[in-house]
Coordinates of C-alpha atoms in Angstrom, one line a residue:
M317 CA 0.3 -0.2 0.3
R318 CA 1.5 3.4 -0.9
L319 CA 1.9 5.7 1.8
T320 CA 0.8 8.7 -0.4
V321 CA -3.3 7.3 -1.3
G322 CA -5.7 10.0 -0.3
M323 CA -2.9 12.8 0.2
D324 CA -2.8 16.0 -1.3
Q325 CA 0.4 17.4 -3.3
S326 CA 1.7 19.2 -0.5
D327 CA 1.5 16.3 2.0
I328 CA 3.1 13.8 -1.0
R329 CA 5.9 16.5 -1.6
K330 CA 6.8 16.3 2.4
V331 CA 6.8 12.4 2.6
R332 CA 9.2 12.2 -0.7
D333 CA 11.7 15.2 0.9
F334 CA 11.3 13.1 4.2
A335 CA 12.0 9.9 2.1
N336 CA 14.9 11.4 0.2
W337 CA 16.7 13.0 3.2
L338 CA 16.5 9.6 5.1
F339 CA 18.4 7.7 1.5
K340 CA 20.6 10.5 1.9
I341 CA 21.3 9.7 5.4
G342 CA 21.5 5.6 4.7
E343 CA 24.0 6.5 1.9
G344 CA 26.6 9.0 3.9
K345 CA 25.9 11.9 1.6
L346 CA 25.2 14.1 4.3
G347 CA 26.8 16.0 7.0
G348 CA 30.1 16.1 4.5
P349 CA 33.1 13.3 4.5
N350 CA 33.6 11.7 7.4
D351 CA 35.5 8.8 8.8
G352 CA 32.2 6.7 9.6
E353 CA 30.8 9.9 12.2
M354 CA 29.4 13.0 11.3
I355 CA 26.8 15.4 12.5
I356 CA 23.6 15.6 11.2
D357 CA 21.1 18.2 11.1
I358 CA 17.4 17.1 11.9
P359 CA 14.6 19.0 10.5
D360 CA 12.7 21.2 13.2
D361 CA 9.4 19.8 12.1
I362 CA 10.5 16.1 13.2
L363 CA 12.6 16.7 16.1
I364 CA 11.0 16.3 19.8
N365 CA 12.8 19.1 21.9
D366 CA 11.3 18.0 25.3
S367 CA 14.1 16.6 27.1
H368 CA 12.0 15.5 30.0
D369 CA 9.6 13.5 28.9
P370 CA 10.4 12.5 24.9
I371 CA 8.5 9.7 24.7
G372 CA 5.7 11.3 26.1
S373 CA 6.0 14.3 23.7
L374 CA 6.2 12.0 20.8
I375 CA 3.1 9.9 22.0
D376 CA 1.3 13.2 22.4
F377 CA 2.3 14.2 18.6
V378 CA 1.4 10.9 17.3
Y379 CA -1.8 10.1 19.2
P380 CA -3.6 13.8 19.6
L381 CA -7.0 13.7 21.2
I382 CA -6.8 10.0 21.8
L383 CA -9.8 9.6 24.4
E384 CA -12.0 11.4 21.4
N385 CA -10.7 9.5 18.6
F386 CA -9.7 5.9 20.2
S387 CA -13.5 4.5 18.9
N388 CA -12.4 5.7 15.8
T389 CA -10.7 3.0 13.1
N390 CA -9.7 5.4 10.7
Y391 CA -7.8 7.5 13.6
F392 CA -5.5 4.4 14.3
Q393 CA -4.8 3.5 10.6
E394 CA -3.1 6.8 9.8
R395 CA -0.7 6.6 13.2
A396 CA 1.7 4.1 14.5
I397 CA 5.2 4.9 16.4
L398 CA 8.4 2.5 15.4
A399 CA 11.0 2.0 18.2
P400 CA 14.4 0.3 18.2
K401 CA 14.2 -1.7 21.3
N402 CA 11.9 -4.0 22.7
E403 CA 12.3 -2.3 26.0
V404 CA 10.7 1.2 24.4
V405 CA 8.1 -0.8 22.5
Q406 CA 7.2 -1.7 26.0
E407 CA 7.1 1.8 27.7
I408 CA 4.9 3.2 24.3
N409 CA 2.9 0.7 24.9
D410 CA 2.5 0.9 28.9
R411 CA 1.7 4.7 28.9
L412 CA -0.6 4.6 25.7
L413 CA -2.8 1.5 27.8
N414 CA -3.1 4.2 30.4
K415 CA -4.7 6.7 28.4
F416 CA -7.8 4.1 27.5
P417 CA -10.7 4.4 29.7
G418 CA -11.4 0.6 31.3
D419 CA -10.4 -2.1 33.3
E420 CA -7.0 -4.0 32.4
V421 CA -7.4 -7.4 31.7
E422 CA -4.5 -9.6 31.9
Y423 CA -3.4 -13.0 30.4
L424 CA -0.4 -14.8 31.5
S425 CA 1.1 -17.5 29.5
S426 CA 2.1 -21.2 30.1
D427 CA 6.0 -21.8 29.1
S428 CA 7.4 -25.1 29.1
I429 CA 10.5 -27.2 27.8
C430 CA 10.0 -28.9 24.2
E431 CA 10.1 -32.7 25.1
S432 CA 12.3 -33.3 22.0
E433 CA 15.0 -31.1 23.6
F434 CA 16.2 -33.8 26.7
V435 CA 15.2 -37.2 24.6
H436 CA 18.5 -38.4 26.0
D437 CA 19.7 -36.4 28.7
Q438 CA 18.6 -35.0 31.9
Y439 CA 18.1 -31.1 32.2
D440 CA 18.3 -28.6 35.5
S441 CA 14.7 -28.0 36.3
N442 CA 16.1 -25.3 38.3
L443 CA 17.8 -23.8 35.4
Y444 CA 14.9 -24.0 33.3
S445 CA 12.1 -23.1 35.8
P446 CA 8.8 -21.8 34.7
D447 CA 10.2 -18.3 36.4
V448 CA 13.2 -18.1 33.9
L449 CA 10.8 -19.2 30.9
N450 CA 8.6 -16.6 31.8
S451 CA 11.2 -14.1 31.7
L452 CA 12.4 -14.7 28.2
K453 CA 11.5 -12.1 25.7
V454 CA 11.6 -13.1 22.5
S455 CA 11.0 -11.7 18.9
G456 CA 8.3 -13.3 17.2
L457 CA 6.5 -14.1 20.7
P458 CA 4.2 -12.1 22.9
N459 CA 5.9 -11.3 26.8
H460 CA 4.8 -13.8 29.5
K461 CA 2.3 -11.2 30.8
L462 CA 0.1 -9.3 28.5
V463 CA -1.5 -6.7 29.4
L464 CA -4.8 -5.0 27.2
K465 CA -8.1 -3.2 27.4
I466 CA -10.9 -2.7 24.8
G467 CA -9.9 -0.1 22.3
V468 CA -6.4 -1.0 22.2
L469 CA -4.4 -1.8 19.1
V470 CA -2.5 -5.3 18.5
M471 CA -0.2 -6.4 16.1
L472 CA -0.1 -10.4 15.0
L473 CA 3.2 -12.0 15.2
R474 CA 2.7 -15.1 12.9
N475 CA 0.8 -15.8 10.3
I476 CA -2.6 -17.3 11.5
D477 CA -5.1 -17.3 8.6
Q478 CA -3.4 -15.8 5.4
E479 CA -6.5 -16.2 3.1
N480 CA -8.5 -13.8 5.5
A481 CA -5.4 -11.1 5.9
L482 CA -4.4 -12.5 9.4
C483 CA -1.0 -12.4 9.3
N484 CA 2.2 -11.2 10.3
G485 CA 2.2 -7.7 10.9
T486 CA -1.7 -6.8 11.0
R487 CA -2.9 -4.6 13.5
L488 CA -6.1 -4.9 14.9
Q489 CA -8.3 -2.9 17.5
V490 CA -9.7 -5.2 20.4
L491 CA -13.3 -5.4 20.8
S492 CA -14.1 -7.7 23.8
L493 CA -11.7 -9.8 26.0
G494 CA -12.4 -13.2 27.2
K495 CA -11.1 -15.3 29.6
R496 CA -9.6 -17.8 26.4
V497 CA -10.5 -15.6 23.2
I498 CA -10.3 -12.1 22.1
E499 CA -12.7 -10.6 20.0
V500 CA -10.7 -7.7 17.4
R501 CA -11.5 -6.0 14.4
I502 CA -9.2 -5.8 11.8
I503 CA -7.9 -2.2 11.0
T504 CA -5.3 -3.0 8.2
G505 CA -5.0 -5.1 5.0
T506 CA -7.7 -6.3 3.1
N507 CA -10.1 -7.0 4.9
I508 CA -10.2 -3.9 7.0
G509 CA -13.6 -3.4 9.1
N510 CA -14.1 -7.4 9.5
W511 CA -14.5 -8.9 13.1
T512 CA -12.8 -12.2 14.2
F513 CA -11.4 -14.0 17.2
I514 CA -7.9 -14.6 18.1
L515 CA -7.9 -18.2 20.4
G516 CA -5.6 -19.0 22.5
M517 CA -2.4 -20.8 20.7
S518 CA 1.6 -22.5 21.3
L519 CA 4.2 -20.8 19.9
T520 CA 7.8 -22.1 19.6
P521 CA 10.1 -19.0 18.9
S522 CA 12.9 -20.0 16.0
E523 CA 15.5 -17.6 17.5
K524 CA 18.8 -19.1 17.2
K525 CA 20.2 -17.3 20.0
I526 CA 18.1 -18.9 22.5
P527 CA 20.1 -22.4 23.7
L528 CA 16.8 -24.5 24.0
K529 CA 13.6 -24.6 22.5
F530 CA 10.4 -24.1 24.6
T531 CA 6.8 -23.5 24.1
R532 CA 4.8 -20.4 25.0
R533 CA 1.3 -20.9 25.0

């Protein structure tokens, strides 16, 4: 999907200029000759000047008047925050969650070692205790504790049903929170506006940095 769909010429020009600026940074064409380090001027219109609470300022900039618009699907389709680290993602998620009205619902995963890991060898149950497994934060898996409210956004981390556009990266808005199922509305992709249900499922991380295989349900 092109980002310029529905934009006027002024907005398209701004997007194009910003994209060109990013390309020049990536190609090392800004800041003059350098040996791997350079000073780059950041345009004022994308610069966060609040040194006391930069994340709060970013949230307020991207999601202005969120309480008045959290039930408006179009409002969230046009906005997103990208973060470089999972820790930053978690902080942004927590602070956005606090802005939504209603009660929090907490979901905890059940983590276990894959039996195939130790077919011939015994393993130390203390080394791989449930607390240790629960503490693992792995790319492609939700954290052990997931806290949600009605109205918040979630993103799929796996392909569930490609035919119905439930794929990795699909953004959804929570409509209701049950004990074992979450009702959501699709807000990106080809089936925008459709309702569906997300059930509990068992996932095994594919990241090779982890020294063992475990399952998170």
